PDB file of C-alpha atoms in Angstrom:
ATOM      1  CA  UNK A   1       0.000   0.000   0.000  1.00 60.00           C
ATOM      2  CA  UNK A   2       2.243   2.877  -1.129  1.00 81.00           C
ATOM      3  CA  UNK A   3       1.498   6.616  -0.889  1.00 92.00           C
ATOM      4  CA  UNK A   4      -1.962   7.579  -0.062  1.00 93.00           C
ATOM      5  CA  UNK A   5      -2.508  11.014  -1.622  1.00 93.00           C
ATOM      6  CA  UNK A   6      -6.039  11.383   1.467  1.00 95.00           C
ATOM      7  CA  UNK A   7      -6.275  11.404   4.761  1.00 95.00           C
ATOM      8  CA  UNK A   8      -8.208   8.579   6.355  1.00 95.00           C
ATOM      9  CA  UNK A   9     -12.118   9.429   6.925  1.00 91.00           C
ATOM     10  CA  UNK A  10     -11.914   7.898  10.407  1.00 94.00           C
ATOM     11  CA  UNK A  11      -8.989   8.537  12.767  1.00 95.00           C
ATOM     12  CA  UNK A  12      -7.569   4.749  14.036  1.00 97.00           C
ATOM     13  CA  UNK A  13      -7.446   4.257  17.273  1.00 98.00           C
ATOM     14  CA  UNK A  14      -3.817   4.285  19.134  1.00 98.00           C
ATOM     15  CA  UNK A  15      -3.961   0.360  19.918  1.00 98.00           C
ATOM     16  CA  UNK A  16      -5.025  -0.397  16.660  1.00 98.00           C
ATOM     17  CA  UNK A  17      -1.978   1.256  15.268  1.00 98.00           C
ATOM     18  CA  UNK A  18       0.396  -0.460  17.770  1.00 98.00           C
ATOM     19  CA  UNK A  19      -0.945  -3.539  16.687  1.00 98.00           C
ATOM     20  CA  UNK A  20      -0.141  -2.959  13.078  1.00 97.00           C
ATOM     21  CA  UNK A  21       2.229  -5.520  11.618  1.00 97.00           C
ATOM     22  CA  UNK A  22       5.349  -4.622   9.561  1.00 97.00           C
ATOM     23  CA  UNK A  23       6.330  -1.141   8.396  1.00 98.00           C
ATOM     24  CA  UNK A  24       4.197   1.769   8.598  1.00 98.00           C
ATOM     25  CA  UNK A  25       4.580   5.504   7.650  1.00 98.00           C
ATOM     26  CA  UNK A  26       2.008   7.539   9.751  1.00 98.00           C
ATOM     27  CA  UNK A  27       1.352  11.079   8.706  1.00 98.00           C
ATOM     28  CA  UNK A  28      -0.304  13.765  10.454  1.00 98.00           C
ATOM     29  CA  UNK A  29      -1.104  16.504   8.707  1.00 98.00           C
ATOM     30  CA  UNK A  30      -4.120  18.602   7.053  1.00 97.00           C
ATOM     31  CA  UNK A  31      -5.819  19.004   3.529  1.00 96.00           C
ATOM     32  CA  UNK A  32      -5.640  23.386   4.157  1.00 96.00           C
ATOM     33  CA  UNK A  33      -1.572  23.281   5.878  1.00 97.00           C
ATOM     34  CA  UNK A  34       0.777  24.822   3.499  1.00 97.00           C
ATOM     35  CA  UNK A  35       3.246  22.805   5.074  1.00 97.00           C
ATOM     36  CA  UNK A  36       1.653  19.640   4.514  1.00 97.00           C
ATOM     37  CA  UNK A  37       1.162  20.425   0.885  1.00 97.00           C
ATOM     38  CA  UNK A  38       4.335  21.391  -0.201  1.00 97.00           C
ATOM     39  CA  UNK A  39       5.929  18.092   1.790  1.00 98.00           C
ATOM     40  CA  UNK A  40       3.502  15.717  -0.397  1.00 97.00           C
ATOM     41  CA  UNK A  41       5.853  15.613  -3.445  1.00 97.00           C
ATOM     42  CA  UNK A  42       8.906  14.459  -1.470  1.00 97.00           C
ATOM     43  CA  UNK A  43       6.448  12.062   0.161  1.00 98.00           C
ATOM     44  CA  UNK A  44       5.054  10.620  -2.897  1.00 97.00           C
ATOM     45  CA  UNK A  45       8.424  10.138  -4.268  1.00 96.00           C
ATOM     46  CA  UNK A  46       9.308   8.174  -0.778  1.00 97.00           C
ATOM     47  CA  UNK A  47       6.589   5.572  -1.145  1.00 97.00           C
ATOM     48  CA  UNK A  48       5.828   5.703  -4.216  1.00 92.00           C
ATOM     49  CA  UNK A  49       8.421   2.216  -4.914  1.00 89.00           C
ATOM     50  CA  UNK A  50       7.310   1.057  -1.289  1.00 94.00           C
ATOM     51  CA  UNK A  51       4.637  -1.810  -1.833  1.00 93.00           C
ATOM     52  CA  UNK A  52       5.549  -3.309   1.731  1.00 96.00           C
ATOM     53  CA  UNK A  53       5.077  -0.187   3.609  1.00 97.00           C
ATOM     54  CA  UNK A  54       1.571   1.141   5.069  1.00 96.00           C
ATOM     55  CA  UNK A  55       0.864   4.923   4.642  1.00 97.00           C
ATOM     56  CA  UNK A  56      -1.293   6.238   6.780  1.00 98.00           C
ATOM     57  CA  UNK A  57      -2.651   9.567   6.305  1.00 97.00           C
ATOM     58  CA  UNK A  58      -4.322  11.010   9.281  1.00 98.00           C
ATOM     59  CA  UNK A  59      -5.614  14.523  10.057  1.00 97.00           C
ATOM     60  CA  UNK A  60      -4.575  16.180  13.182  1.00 97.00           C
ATOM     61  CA  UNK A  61      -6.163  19.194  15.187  1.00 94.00           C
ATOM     62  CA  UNK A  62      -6.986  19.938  18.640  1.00 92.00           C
ATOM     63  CA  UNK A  63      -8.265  17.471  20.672  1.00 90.00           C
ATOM     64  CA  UNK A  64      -7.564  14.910  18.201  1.00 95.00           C
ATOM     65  CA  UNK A  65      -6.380  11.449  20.565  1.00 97.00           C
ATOM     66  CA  UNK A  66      -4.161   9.871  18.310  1.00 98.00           C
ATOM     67  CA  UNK A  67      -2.099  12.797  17.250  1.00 97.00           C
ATOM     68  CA  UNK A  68      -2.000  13.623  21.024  1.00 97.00           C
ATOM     69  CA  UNK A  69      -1.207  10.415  21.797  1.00 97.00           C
ATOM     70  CA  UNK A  70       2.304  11.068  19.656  1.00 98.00           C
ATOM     71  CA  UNK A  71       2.782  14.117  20.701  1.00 97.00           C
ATOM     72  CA  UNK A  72       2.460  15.834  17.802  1.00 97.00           C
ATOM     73  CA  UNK A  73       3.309  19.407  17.518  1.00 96.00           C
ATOM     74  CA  UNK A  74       3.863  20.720  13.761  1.00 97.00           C
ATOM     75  CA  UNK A  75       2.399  19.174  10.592  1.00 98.00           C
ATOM     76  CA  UNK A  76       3.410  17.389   9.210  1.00 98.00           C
ATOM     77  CA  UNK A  77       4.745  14.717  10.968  1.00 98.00           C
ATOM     78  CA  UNK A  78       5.432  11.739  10.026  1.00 98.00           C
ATOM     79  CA  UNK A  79       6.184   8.795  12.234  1.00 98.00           C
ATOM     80  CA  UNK A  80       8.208   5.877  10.917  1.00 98.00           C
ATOM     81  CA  UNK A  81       6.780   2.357  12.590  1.00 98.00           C
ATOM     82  CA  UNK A  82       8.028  -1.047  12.396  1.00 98.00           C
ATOM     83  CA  UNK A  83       5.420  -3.589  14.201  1.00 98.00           C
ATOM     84  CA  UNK A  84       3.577  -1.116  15.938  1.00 97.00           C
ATOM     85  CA  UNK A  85       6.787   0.488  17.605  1.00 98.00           C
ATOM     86  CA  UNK A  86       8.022   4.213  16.526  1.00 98.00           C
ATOM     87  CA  UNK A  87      11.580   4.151  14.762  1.00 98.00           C
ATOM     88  CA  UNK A  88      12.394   7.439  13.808  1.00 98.00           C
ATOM     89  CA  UNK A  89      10.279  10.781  13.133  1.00 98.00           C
ATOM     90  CA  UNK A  90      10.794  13.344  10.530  1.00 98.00           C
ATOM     91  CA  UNK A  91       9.191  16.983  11.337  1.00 98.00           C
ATOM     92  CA  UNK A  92       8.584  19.082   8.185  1.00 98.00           C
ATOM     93  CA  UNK A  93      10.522  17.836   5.611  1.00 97.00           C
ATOM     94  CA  UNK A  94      12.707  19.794   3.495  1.00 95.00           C
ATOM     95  CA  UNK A  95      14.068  17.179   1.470  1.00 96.00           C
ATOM     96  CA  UNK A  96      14.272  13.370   0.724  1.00 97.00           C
ATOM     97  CA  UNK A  97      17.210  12.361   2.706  1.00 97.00           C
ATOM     98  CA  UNK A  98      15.984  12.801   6.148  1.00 97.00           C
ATOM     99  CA  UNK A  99      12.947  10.602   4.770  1.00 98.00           C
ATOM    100  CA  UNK A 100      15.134   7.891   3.201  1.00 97.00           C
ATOM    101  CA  UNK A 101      17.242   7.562   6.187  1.00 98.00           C
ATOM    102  CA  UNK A 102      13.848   7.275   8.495  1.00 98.00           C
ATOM    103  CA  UNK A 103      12.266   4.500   5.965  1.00 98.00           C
ATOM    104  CA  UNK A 104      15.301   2.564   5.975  1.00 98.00           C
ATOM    105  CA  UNK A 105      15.428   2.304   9.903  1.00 98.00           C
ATOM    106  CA  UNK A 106      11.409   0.137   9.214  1.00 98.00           C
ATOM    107  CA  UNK A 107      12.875  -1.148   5.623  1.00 89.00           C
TER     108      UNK A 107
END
């Protein structure tokens, strides 16, 4: 399941993504950031070659449990997983190296 270009319609639960086998890329972000947007091509060309790896696409805000459960500050965010357990994080990427050297840590 390689890059998802929309954010899920219902936010998973934080158990159900520690349960989640094998490597995952879980993004929080927002349709309207700026940010967000301008990080999407560098994220597409991340995943695009990643069959094995599970993006998840999930929209943060206030009050919002399983963005607070990561501690999410900025969007986006993207949290690298391997079997349900956080690897590495990349904040507002610039450019594809940070995001390489993240997927290759769940690879």
């Amino acid at each position: 399941m390689p890059y998802s270009a929309t954010h899920l319609s219902l936010e998973p639960t934080r158990p159900s993504i520690d349960s989640l086998p094998g490597p995952v890329v879980l993004e929080f972000g927002t349709p309207w950031c700026g940010h967000c947007q301008g990080a999407q091509p560098l994220i597409r060309q991340l995943l695009s070659e990643q069959a094995q790896v599970q993006h998840l696409k999930v929209e943060d805000g206030p009050g919002r449990p399983l963005g607070r459960s990561y501690r999410v500050k900025l969007w986006p965010t993207l949290v690298f997983l391997k079997n349900g357990q956080e690897l590495a994080r990349v904040v507002r990427p610039t450019g594809l190296q940070s995001l390489q050297d993240a997927l290759a840590l769940i690879g």
